[in-house]
Amino acid sequence: MNSRIKPVSRLSIVFILAVVISGSMLTYFSVNNISNLKELTEKKILEEQRGLSVRYLDAIKNNIENLANKFSDELNTHGLLIDSLLKAVSRYDCIDQLFILNKDGTFIFPNFPRLQKNISEASFSDSFKTTFEAGEKAEFVENKLKTARQNYLSSLQLSTEKADSAKAINALGRIYLKLNDFKNARACYQQIVFNYYSELSPDGFPYVYYAIQQLIKISNTATIDEMASMIESALGKMETGAISLNFITEKLLIQIGRWTNNNSFHQQGQLAHINKMIDKINLQLNFISEYETELPELLNIEATGRYLSVGNRYRAINAFSGGSGELILINTNFEKTVGFVVDREKLLAEILGTDIQSGFDFEYLSVLSPGNMNSTEYYLKYSSELLPFFPGLHIQIMVKDENLIKEFITRRSWVYGIASILILVAMLLGIILILRDISREKQIARLRSDFISNVTHELKTPLTSIHMFAESLLLGRVKSVSDKNEYLSIIINESARLKRMINNILEFSKMERVKPEYHFVESNISLILKTTIQEMAYWLEEEKFEVVTELDENISAKIAPEEIKQAFGNLLNNAIKYSTINKKIIIRLFKKANQISIEVEDQGIGIPEDQFDLIFNKFYRVDRKEGISGTGLGLTVIKGIVDAHNGEILVTSTVGKGSKFSILLNK
Ligand code: ADP
């Protein structure tokens, strides 16, 4: 035996090693993975939380840019028409306080003149001035109210300027009040509210403020509707900046509020509308008080660079006074400086309310907090400052349900565990298959080498006797005619045996290479069987066999006659070879249902049942103590031939009692 490892085996060992090494590594890593799963999951959660916080920051940035763009669109549509601009931006929840500034930083809207303007002092007509002053003298010095009323009426007729008319009407209203003429007083103040609302007194005080206060004083249940609509109109104009705001406005609003709450209106929604306007104006006042000095400064901070650019037209400024953290967007590229305050709460609530978590493995809870809270309640918490827009404000991200982490870990462990087991099983299976293949290869190699020695031996036996008998004949050693004939018949029979053996080898090698093509012809099968028995009669007689034939003479079918003859010859040959004591052979040919059956039954040594299937394999031989020679090809060839006929070969056998082989062909 050659003890060196063959190349195929070497390759298989390398392959097995590769499978074992990589499989073990994979298993090791997945086991490792399972034990580190908690850590890995926590890392993953932190990663997701970080990702989520980035999404929030992006969303804030995008939303602010969006707001700026929308605001620009509205500016382009409405210009500085405050009424329509206000109405337009009121549709955006997150745009809080709109403002328009002069380039010097003074307020245009909300209308809050920073310096008291002396605009109505100079009147165009001297006659107005003299008459009015006469009225004032009569009213305040001489206490002649009726004269004063006359003078004011005349001055009103003489006035050419709106400011003068307003001044005269205001004075008239005052006189009517003093004269207890409430009807005329109301008429005067009504005129101021509806027609002279934007006029200011010489000290920059809107007449309308005074008018409203007086109207409230003299109002009664009969005039409620009238009053309500006057107040609605005045508040509307204050809200849109037509009536300027000042340090008195707040008090006036309180007065109005008190009056509205003490009266019940007839028109539905009027009270709510008035209160809403009061709120809005109060917001404007708050805004003014907070930013009156600051906004102009903010506009000059270009040099300090303390602003962020939003889009290419806006500066975002975080109001630093008072730490309110309000975000102001200013557009300096427009003809006036225009801007608005971002309602931070609404903006953030809007973002928190969106479906921002899609694609994550876990669900998170996001909370806003003013500082970096250190909560011990949650063991996995990520906090991120909302920079750059809302410094100081943090978003805290926590896993919504901590139980889910445990579930996730268990689920993952199962997946890894099952995958590892599958890998192991696959690995083992692979190795088993490889080993099985190797042993099969080895077995075939052994069978092949056995076959070669068997075949040589098998061929040598008939050749030796042919040679021996032919030589005797040639040398004239055989004298009698009957001996000569016997020798010749031995030579013929031995060569027939040789021929059958060689035919088997040829047939087998043909089958191995290609699917053999047979010539099928209608043939009488009993004739074929008889001829074959005839050809082997010598051996049967020699070995003293009792041969029983039960042949149905009329059976013919479309078969390959040469090959069927070869197959039957092999069966008969085996029956002779493997019958050592009881030498009886029964040969049958009959039809059953749709099949033709050729049977060869002997009473020989038999075949163990567990080998019934194996004996048809190439080179396979049953180990025998009897030492009967053979090539292991006879049955293989028979099976090939029978298969080509779409038939079957069956075997039944009992060890020590005999065997029966049946070839079944389709009719
Ligand atoms: P060979 O006879 O050359 O060994 P075969 O393919 O014809 O090869 O047969 C395979 C094996 O089947 C034989 O080794 C033999 O052990 C067994 N066998 C075949 N026919 C018979 C039979 N009639 N009786 C007993 N054993 C048989």
XYZ file of C-alpha atoms and ligand atoms in Angstrom:
694
model
C 0.000 0.000 0.000
C 1.149 3.505 -0.787
C 1.176 5.478 2.448
C 1.760 8.885 0.810
C -1.201 11.243 0.828
C -2.766 11.558 -2.606
C -3.350 15.062 -4.105
C -7.156 14.640 -3.894
C -7.007 13.756 -0.232
C -4.633 16.629 0.387
C -7.073 19.019 -1.272
C -9.906 17.597 0.801
C -7.909 18.081 4.002
C -7.219 21.705 3.032
C -10.910 22.137 2.271
C -12.010 20.595 5.572
C -9.516 22.759 7.421
C -10.825 25.863 5.643
C -14.420 24.967 6.543
C -13.556 24.116 10.132
C -11.437 27.213 10.668
C -13.873 29.677 9.083
C -16.882 27.967 10.673
C -15.251 28.019 14.107
C -14.320 31.665 13.683
C -17.868 32.554 12.692
C -19.268 30.609 15.621
C -16.761 32.191 17.968
C -17.671 35.670 16.774
C -21.380 35.093 17.041
C -21.005 33.667 20.562
C -18.898 36.706 21.365
C -21.532 38.890 19.806
C -24.234 37.356 21.945
C -22.289 38.045 25.121
C -21.564 41.627 24.039
C -25.075 42.217 22.819
C -26.116 44.478 25.676
C -23.125 46.693 25.169
C -23.632 46.700 21.411
C -27.307 47.534 21.771
C -26.512 50.414 24.084
C -24.007 51.688 21.584
C -26.568 51.366 18.848
C -29.121 53.280 20.906
C -26.658 56.074 21.572
C -25.886 56.149 17.887
C -29.564 56.389 17.023
C -30.091 59.074 19.638
C -27.209 61.052 18.210
C -28.717 60.578 14.742
C -32.085 61.721 16.000
C -30.634 64.842 17.582
C -28.932 65.654 14.274
C -32.295 65.244 12.594
C -33.843 67.664 15.074
C -31.129 70.228 14.466
C -31.564 69.830 10.717
C -35.313 70.142 11.043
C -34.929 73.334 13.081
C -32.621 74.786 10.484
C -34.895 73.774 7.615
C -38.010 75.055 9.325
C -36.402 78.408 10.051
C -35.201 78.686 6.478
C -38.658 77.760 5.325
C -40.219 80.450 7.463
C -37.793 83.012 6.087
C -38.648 81.960 2.536
C -42.364 82.136 3.184
C -41.955 85.531 4.757
C -40.004 86.711 1.718
C -42.749 85.416 -0.557
C -45.316 87.403 1.401
C -43.110 90.482 1.301
C -42.816 90.147 -2.438
C -46.574 89.803 -2.788
C -47.740 92.447 -0.353
C -44.754 94.770 -0.038
C -44.993 96.923 3.088
C -48.787 97.110 3.023
C -49.076 96.330 6.686
C -52.735 95.354 6.692
C -52.347 92.646 4.091
C -48.880 91.638 5.232
C -50.182 91.138 8.772
C -53.101 89.130 7.519
C -50.834 87.025 5.314
C -48.274 86.171 7.983
C -50.971 85.476 10.565
C -51.474 82.232 8.659
C -48.054 81.027 9.792
C -48.218 79.792 13.355
C -44.518 80.173 13.983
C -44.225 83.774 12.799
C -44.852 85.758 15.893
C -44.179 89.470 15.770
C -43.755 91.259 12.507
C -41.733 94.464 12.517
C -40.563 97.111 10.065
C -37.813 99.555 10.902
C -36.384 102.637 9.309
C -32.770 102.346 8.339
C -31.947 104.373 11.467
C -33.580 101.677 13.579
C -36.724 103.604 14.511
C -39.969 101.672 14.437
C -42.396 101.978 11.562
C -44.325 98.967 12.710
C -45.347 98.463 15.466
C -46.049 102.179 15.187
C -44.311 103.503 18.250
C -42.730 106.891 17.552
C -39.642 106.974 19.693
C -39.514 110.748 19.991
C -42.621 112.836 20.617
C -43.170 114.574 17.350
C -44.163 118.211 17.269
C -45.947 118.123 14.031
C -49.191 119.962 14.462
C -47.845 123.035 16.172
C -47.514 125.108 13.031
C -50.836 125.764 11.461
C -51.150 127.190 8.011
C -53.736 129.772 8.815
C -53.160 132.511 11.337
C -56.896 133.192 11.543
C -57.388 129.580 12.786
C -54.742 130.105 15.377
C -56.203 133.388 16.711
C -59.768 132.092 16.786
C -58.698 128.841 18.507
C -56.602 130.665 21.080
C -59.602 132.972 21.769
C -61.608 129.816 22.404
C -58.982 128.493 24.809
C -58.903 131.828 26.605
C -62.697 131.838 26.985
C -62.642 128.224 28.155
C -59.783 128.188 30.606
C -59.305 131.830 31.717
C -62.697 133.466 31.494
C -64.633 130.248 32.007
C -67.128 131.329 29.341
C -67.963 127.944 27.897
C -70.500 129.061 25.301
C -68.123 131.737 23.895
C -65.420 129.150 23.823
C -67.741 126.746 21.962
C -68.442 129.516 19.427
C -64.763 130.209 18.925
C -63.929 126.542 18.466
C -66.744 126.151 15.937
C -65.389 129.133 13.998
C -61.826 127.842 14.148
C -63.076 124.524 12.766
C -64.564 126.344 9.814
C -61.320 128.261 9.326
C -59.083 125.208 9.503
C -57.446 124.073 6.309
C -55.261 121.339 7.769
C -56.472 117.962 9.048
C -54.413 118.472 12.191
C -56.121 121.809 12.854
C -59.590 120.327 12.285
C -58.772 117.502 14.692
C -57.558 120.038 17.247
C -60.785 122.051 16.920
C -63.061 118.976 17.057
C -61.229 117.700 20.116
C -61.694 121.067 21.873
C -65.358 121.119 20.842
C -65.909 117.671 22.292
C -64.396 118.856 25.539
C -66.684 121.939 25.656
C -69.784 119.852 24.886
C -68.858 117.588 27.758
C -68.494 120.561 30.076
C -71.870 121.813 28.854
C -73.289 118.338 29.507
C -74.242 118.139 25.840
C -73.303 114.467 25.547
C -74.926 113.991 22.203
C -72.733 116.569 20.477
C -69.731 115.529 22.524
C -70.205 111.935 21.289
C -70.549 113.177 17.701
C -67.246 115.077 17.977
C -65.327 112.144 19.414
C -66.884 109.790 16.916
C -65.515 111.996 14.135
C -62.064 111.818 15.656
C -62.229 108.021 15.929
C -63.402 107.507 12.368
C -61.869 110.418 10.456
C -59.030 111.926 12.466
C -57.596 108.851 14.143
C -54.058 109.396 12.952
C -53.830 113.006 14.084
C -51.574 113.888 16.968
C -51.834 116.726 19.444
C -48.932 119.246 19.516
C -47.196 117.108 22.111
C -47.426 114.056 19.848
C -50.404 112.460 21.569
C -53.111 110.963 19.330
C -56.451 112.753 19.805
C -58.148 109.413 19.423
C -56.794 108.237 22.800
C -58.488 111.129 24.534
C -61.641 110.631 22.445
C -61.952 106.980 23.464
C -61.447 107.746 27.124
C -64.182 110.390 26.992
C -66.505 108.162 24.983
C -66.149 105.412 27.575
C -67.016 107.907 30.308
C -70.238 109.069 28.630
C -71.325 105.743 27.228
C -74.649 104.282 28.286
C -76.680 101.206 27.448
C -78.317 102.911 24.475
C -75.008 103.603 22.801
C -73.306 100.254 23.402
C -73.394 99.034 19.800
C -72.134 102.347 18.511
C -69.343 102.346 21.076
C -68.370 98.768 20.362
C -67.927 99.395 16.690
C -65.921 102.548 17.423
C -63.637 100.640 19.762
C -63.273 97.798 17.290
C -62.300 100.260 14.592
C -59.804 102.098 16.806
C -58.187 98.891 18.079
C -57.929 97.571 14.525
C -56.076 100.700 13.529
C -53.787 100.469 16.539
C -52.996 96.875 15.671
C -52.081 97.713 12.105
C -50.126 100.811 13.070
C -52.493 103.472 11.665
C -52.886 104.764 15.205
C -49.501 105.016 16.846
C -48.759 103.341 20.155
C -47.177 105.073 23.098
C -46.573 104.769 26.796
C -50.255 105.490 27.489
C -51.540 102.735 25.231
C -51.302 100.075 27.883
C -53.490 102.040 30.278
C -55.983 102.799 27.546
C -56.191 99.101 26.746
C -56.910 98.376 30.397
C -59.713 100.931 30.362
C -61.154 99.481 27.173
C -60.889 95.977 28.605
C -62.676 96.971 31.743
C -65.458 98.666 29.765
C -65.956 95.741 27.381
C -66.095 93.286 30.241
C -68.711 95.370 32.044
C -71.023 95.547 29.070
C -72.775 92.865 27.154
C -72.669 93.204 23.404
C -75.401 92.354 21.028
C -73.209 91.195 18.201
C -71.744 87.749 18.663
C -67.972 87.434 18.697
C -67.430 91.136 19.197
C -66.086 90.736 22.730
C -63.706 87.987 21.669
C -62.548 90.048 18.700
C -61.879 93.076 20.887
C -60.014 91.026 23.486
C -57.932 89.390 20.784
C -56.931 92.756 19.389
C -56.086 93.976 22.897
C -53.820 90.946 23.323
C -52.119 91.574 20.018
C -51.492 95.220 20.814
C -50.178 94.267 24.240
C -47.767 91.868 22.538
C -46.604 94.684 20.314
C -46.079 96.848 23.388
C -44.092 94.103 25.061
C -42.040 93.664 21.969
C -41.399 97.409 21.834
C -40.426 97.594 25.482
C -38.096 94.665 25.050
C -36.460 95.593 21.781
C -36.866 99.364 21.450
C -33.288 99.957 22.283
C -31.944 96.594 21.374
C -33.097 96.154 17.788
C -31.220 99.140 16.394
C -28.152 97.790 18.153
C -28.746 94.384 16.673
C -28.772 95.946 13.251
C -25.336 97.317 13.869
C -23.788 94.084 14.959
C -22.566 93.265 11.511
C -19.090 94.068 12.636
C -19.343 91.841 15.676
C -20.568 88.934 13.586
C -23.036 87.924 16.269
C -25.619 86.720 13.871
C -26.311 83.701 11.730
C -27.207 83.848 8.085
C -30.420 82.192 7.048
C -30.714 81.739 3.337
C -28.862 84.639 1.809
C -31.165 87.418 2.871
C -31.815 86.910 6.542
C -29.900 87.312 9.702
C -31.006 85.251 12.605
C -30.327 86.880 15.930
C -30.739 85.380 19.306
C -32.020 88.112 21.473
C -29.542 88.238 24.274
C -31.264 90.645 26.604
C -33.152 89.019 29.417
C -32.150 85.589 28.225
C -35.539 85.067 26.624
C -33.840 83.114 23.867
C -36.182 84.488 21.255
C -35.075 84.117 17.690
C -35.421 87.145 15.472
C -35.068 87.012 11.728
C -34.172 90.233 10.002
C -34.194 90.941 6.307
C -31.886 93.849 5.545
C -32.060 93.498 1.805
C -35.524 94.967 1.524
C -36.182 98.700 1.105
C -36.896 98.890 4.843
C -35.549 96.602 7.507
C -38.203 93.963 7.913
C -38.323 91.010 10.223
C -40.206 88.804 12.567
C -39.861 86.880 15.779
C -39.918 83.120 15.540
C -42.317 81.542 17.988
C -39.855 79.088 19.420
C -42.373 77.031 21.357
C -44.602 76.500 18.373
C -41.703 75.802 16.052
C -40.238 73.174 18.360
C -43.637 71.689 19.147
C -44.241 71.375 15.421
C -40.930 69.583 14.932
C -41.415 67.314 17.934
C -44.825 66.459 16.588
C -43.538 65.304 13.217
C -42.714 61.736 12.345
C -38.994 62.278 12.651
C -38.069 58.836 13.991
C -38.746 56.684 10.985
C -36.028 54.143 10.221
C -34.837 53.707 13.794
C -34.919 50.393 15.662
C -36.215 51.927 18.880
C -38.808 54.506 19.766
C -37.564 57.569 21.566
C -39.050 60.162 23.814
C -37.828 63.678 23.105
C -38.148 66.398 25.695
C -36.972 69.982 25.633
C -35.240 71.318 28.680
C -33.503 74.567 29.463
C -30.316 72.907 30.670
C -28.453 69.652 30.354
C -30.561 67.788 32.893
C -28.919 64.864 34.571
C -31.713 62.431 35.003
C -30.994 59.167 36.755
C -34.383 57.874 35.787
C -33.198 56.860 32.343
C -29.955 55.023 31.946
C -29.749 55.722 28.234
C -30.214 59.401 27.668
C -28.715 61.681 25.092
C -28.766 65.415 25.443
C -27.911 67.896 22.768
C -27.912 71.683 22.818
C -30.030 73.221 20.078
C -27.184 75.139 18.523
C -26.803 77.485 16.794
C -30.338 78.803 16.863
C -31.392 78.158 20.447
C -28.336 78.147 22.678
C -29.010 77.073 26.212
C -31.943 74.937 25.185
C -31.429 71.188 25.158
C -33.239 68.301 23.642
C -33.188 65.195 25.785
C -33.679 61.931 23.957
C -34.614 58.800 25.880
C -35.763 55.324 24.917
C -39.533 55.250 25.252
C -39.805 51.778 26.667
C -36.738 50.300 28.309
C -38.275 46.827 28.272
C -37.974 46.904 24.515
C -34.192 46.875 24.873
C -34.356 43.619 26.791
C -36.724 42.161 24.237
C -34.474 43.333 21.435
C -31.431 41.747 23.066
C -33.253 38.449 23.606
C -34.503 38.474 20.038
C -31.055 39.175 18.672
C -29.544 36.462 20.906
C -31.957 33.966 19.439
C -31.135 34.989 15.917
C -27.396 34.778 16.543
C -27.782 31.516 18.465
C -29.841 29.855 15.769
C -27.536 31.156 13.045
C -24.512 29.777 14.913
C -26.142 26.389 15.339
C -27.023 26.365 11.649
C -23.426 27.202 10.771
C -22.182 24.382 12.979
C -24.664 21.918 11.512
C -23.795 22.997 7.965
C -20.129 22.656 8.779
C -20.545 19.154 10.189
C -22.714 18.155 7.264
C -20.103 19.455 4.839
C -17.391 17.484 6.584
C -19.488 14.326 6.633
C -20.227 14.707 2.931
C -16.585 15.258 2.137
C -15.499 12.253 4.183
C -18.174 10.130 2.578
C -17.037 11.241 -0.841
C -13.467 10.440 0.027
C -14.331 6.953 1.266
C -16.437 6.359 -1.835
C -13.558 7.489 -4.029
C -11.260 5.142 -2.154
C -13.676 2.238 -2.487
C -14.013 2.796 -6.238
C -10.254 3.022 -6.578
C -9.912 -0.260 -4.700
C -12.641 -1.907 -6.769
C -10.982 -0.699 -9.934
C -7.642 -2.168 -8.994
C -9.340 -5.420 -7.928
C -11.106 -5.408 -11.268
C -7.887 -5.205 -13.208
C -6.362 -8.141 -11.399
C -9.651 -10.060 -11.658
C -9.988 -9.388 -15.362
C -6.473 -10.553 -16.077
C -7.052 -13.671 -14.121
C -10.420 -14.291 -15.827
C -8.926 -13.862 -19.288
C -5.934 -15.955 -18.514
C -7.885 -19.118 -17.624
C -9.670 -19.697 -20.984
C -6.605 -18.475 -22.900
C -4.399 -20.986 -21.132
C -6.695 -23.906 -21.972
C -7.156 -22.708 -25.579
C -3.400 -22.483 -25.914
C -2.815 -25.856 -24.323
C -5.412 -27.782 -26.426
C -4.435 -26.057 -29.640
C -0.780 -26.885 -29.019
C -1.609 -30.548 -28.353
C -3.507 -30.678 -31.637
C -0.729 -28.982 -33.494
C 1.937 -31.263 -32.202
C -0.197 -34.271 -33.248
C -0.390 -35.602 -29.743
C -4.046 -36.451 -30.096
C -4.658 -39.460 -32.188
C -8.296 -40.483 -31.981
C -10.897 -38.542 -33.912
C -13.196 -38.320 -30.883
C -10.401 -36.807 -28.751
C -9.583 -34.380 -31.509
C -13.215 -33.340 -31.649
C -13.366 -32.922 -27.904
C -10.248 -30.748 -27.942
C -11.647 -28.636 -30.698
C -14.966 -28.270 -28.896
C -13.089 -27.188 -25.733
C -11.228 -24.595 -27.766
C -14.493 -23.340 -29.249
C -16.316 -23.184 -25.900
C -13.410 -21.506 -24.149
C -13.187 -18.919 -26.872
C -16.958 -18.371 -26.586
C -16.468 -17.744 -22.867
C -13.611 -15.385 -23.674
C -15.806 -13.628 -26.176
C -18.620 -13.134 -23.664
C -16.156 -11.784 -21.133
C -14.661 -9.364 -23.624
C -18.140 -8.380 -24.734
C -19.002 -7.548 -21.146
C -15.953 -5.320 -20.852
C -16.704 -3.629 -24.173
C -20.356 -3.143 -23.301
C -19.422 -1.707 -19.929
C -16.905 0.758 -21.311
C -19.459 1.796 -23.937
C -22.013 2.432 -21.158
C -19.494 4.443 -19.173
C -18.722 6.748 -22.062
C -22.012 7.362 -23.839
C -25.573 6.237 -23.690
C -25.358 3.185 -25.957
C -27.644 3.067 -28.960
C -29.196 -0.304 -29.604
C -30.908 -1.625 -32.689
C -34.281 -2.868 -31.688
C -35.848 -5.548 -33.873
C -38.839 -7.769 -33.412
C -37.316 -11.041 -32.207
C -38.460 -14.368 -30.857
C -37.053 -14.410 -27.357
C -37.262 -18.167 -26.762
C -35.028 -18.644 -29.800
C -32.423 -16.333 -28.337
C -32.547 -18.144 -24.997
C -32.303 -21.547 -26.640
C -29.277 -20.529 -28.723
C -27.525 -19.216 -25.641
C -28.274 -22.409 -23.664
C -26.968 -24.323 -26.638
C -23.753 -22.319 -26.682
C -23.235 -23.002 -23.007
C -24.301 -26.660 -23.120
C -20.698 -27.740 -22.891
C -20.266 -26.130 -19.475
C -23.605 -27.342 -18.241
C -22.771 -30.873 -19.207
C -19.225 -30.583 -17.951
C -20.456 -29.495 -14.543
C -23.338 -32.010 -14.677
C -26.119 -29.472 -14.377
C -29.739 -30.421 -14.537
C -31.331 -27.766 -16.719
C -35.100 -27.331 -16.725
C -36.533 -25.011 -19.349
C -40.061 -23.656 -19.294
C -40.110 -21.475 -22.353
C -43.133 -19.984 -24.004
C -42.113 -20.410 -27.631
C -44.369 -17.725 -28.980
C -43.029 -14.721 -27.163
C -41.480 -12.180 -29.400
C -40.862 -8.462 -28.778
C -38.992 -5.486 -30.130
C -35.619 -5.885 -28.464
C -31.895 -5.560 -29.094
C -31.272 -9.315 -29.645
C -27.485 -9.314 -29.241
C -27.628 -7.445 -25.953
C -30.486 -9.549 -24.520
C -28.485 -12.610 -25.467
C -25.469 -11.170 -23.634
C -27.592 -10.381 -20.562
C -29.155 -13.842 -20.442
C -25.752 -15.449 -21.031
C -24.369 -13.531 -18.035
C -27.236 -14.740 -15.841
C -26.739 -18.324 -16.921
C -22.995 -18.036 -16.465
C -23.471 -16.725 -12.906
C -25.930 -19.553 -12.134
C -23.291 -22.054 -13.251
C -20.485 -20.228 -11.431
C -22.248 -19.828 -8.122
C -23.805 -23.338 -7.893
C -21.268 -25.458 -6.130
C -23.300 -28.345 -4.675
C -26.864 -28.445 -5.994
C -26.499 -28.108 -9.696
C -29.943 -27.463 -10.967
C -30.966 -24.528 -13.091
C -34.520 -23.628 -14.078
C -34.950 -21.256 -16.990
C -38.346 -19.694 -17.591
C -39.792 -17.453 -20.248
C -43.380 -16.329 -19.820
C -45.738 -13.480 -20.160
C -47.478 -11.924 -17.207
C -49.910 -9.045 -17.677
C -48.029 -6.643 -19.902
C -44.591 -7.945 -19.140
C -42.279 -10.592 -20.463
C -40.286 -12.338 -17.778
C -36.984 -14.160 -18.325
C -36.032 -16.046 -15.177
C -32.882 -17.935 -14.249
C -33.185 -19.810 -10.971
C -30.374 -21.786 -9.372
C -29.820 -23.679 -6.150
C -26.370 -22.248 -5.550
C -24.701 -20.388 -2.735
C -27.156 -17.464 -2.753
C -26.643 -13.803 -1.964
C -27.014 -12.063 1.411
C -30.088 -9.858 1.328
C -28.240 -6.668 2.331
C -26.230 -6.946 -0.889
C -29.113 -7.257 -3.339
C -28.719 -3.631 -4.372
C -24.930 -3.532 -4.300
C -24.313 -6.435 -6.685
C -25.478 -4.294 -9.630
C -22.805 -1.646 -8.913
C -19.798 -1.614 -11.151
C -16.900 -3.847 -10.068
C -18.858 -4.937 -7.020
C -18.324 -8.523 -5.922
C -19.641 -10.286 -2.863
C -16.794 -11.483 -0.674
C -16.846 -15.252 -0.863
C -14.967 -17.841 1.064
C -15.416 -20.111 -1.972
C -12.956 -17.946 -3.935
C -14.991 -17.874 -7.148
C -13.341 -15.552 -9.671
C -15.103 -12.848 -11.626
C -14.887 -9.208 -12.750
C -17.906 -7.675 -10.996
C -19.242 -6.444 -14.350
C -21.749 -9.143 -15.375
C -24.741 -7.752 -13.461
C -23.766 -4.135 -14.178
C -23.917 -4.841 -17.885
C -27.240 -6.696 -17.491
C -28.714 -3.721 -15.658
C -27.495 -1.296 -18.335
C -29.059 -3.409 -21.078
C -32.346 -3.903 -19.204
C -32.539 -0.153 -18.431
C -32.094 0.643 -22.119
C -35.158 -1.552 -22.717
C -37.062 0.343 -19.990
C -37.248 -2.953 -18.172
C -36.355 -4.194 -14.727
C -33.953 -6.710 -13.210
C -35.107 -8.306 -9.960
C -33.329 -10.639 -7.594
C -34.546 -12.941 -4.846
C -32.092 -15.126 -3.038
C -31.451 -17.066 0.138
C -27.906 -17.804 1.237
C -27.162 -21.528 0.811
C -30.402 -22.171 -1.014
C -30.120 -20.396 -4.323
C -30.980 -17.284 -6.277
C -33.496 -16.238 -8.843
C -32.844 -13.416 -11.266
C -35.709 -12.063 -13.405
C -35.460 -9.773 -16.369
C -38.775 -7.997 -16.924
C -39.360 -6.429 -20.317
C -42.329 -4.400 -21.408
C -44.450 -5.971 -24.126
P -18.924 -11.476 -11.084
O -19.806 -12.671 -11.165
O -17.985 -11.382 -12.200
O -18.308 -11.340 -9.747
P -21.402 -10.037 -11.400
O -21.667 -8.653 -11.629
O -21.934 -10.992 -12.432
O -19.829 -10.208 -11.263
O -21.968 -10.439 -10.019
C -21.724 -9.668 -8.920
C -21.758 -10.493 -7.631
O -23.077 -10.984 -7.447
C -20.893 -11.671 -7.701
O -19.630 -11.414 -7.156
C -21.638 -12.715 -6.903
O -21.163 -12.746 -5.592
C -23.053 -12.263 -6.911
N -23.884 -13.158 -7.783
C -24.300 -12.928 -9.029
N -25.099 -13.918 -9.482
C -25.181 -14.802 -8.488
C -25.840 -16.037 -8.321
N -26.578 -16.579 -9.296
N -25.704 -16.700 -7.134
C -24.961 -16.191 -6.156
N -24.324 -15.025 -6.223
C -24.417 -14.341 -7.407
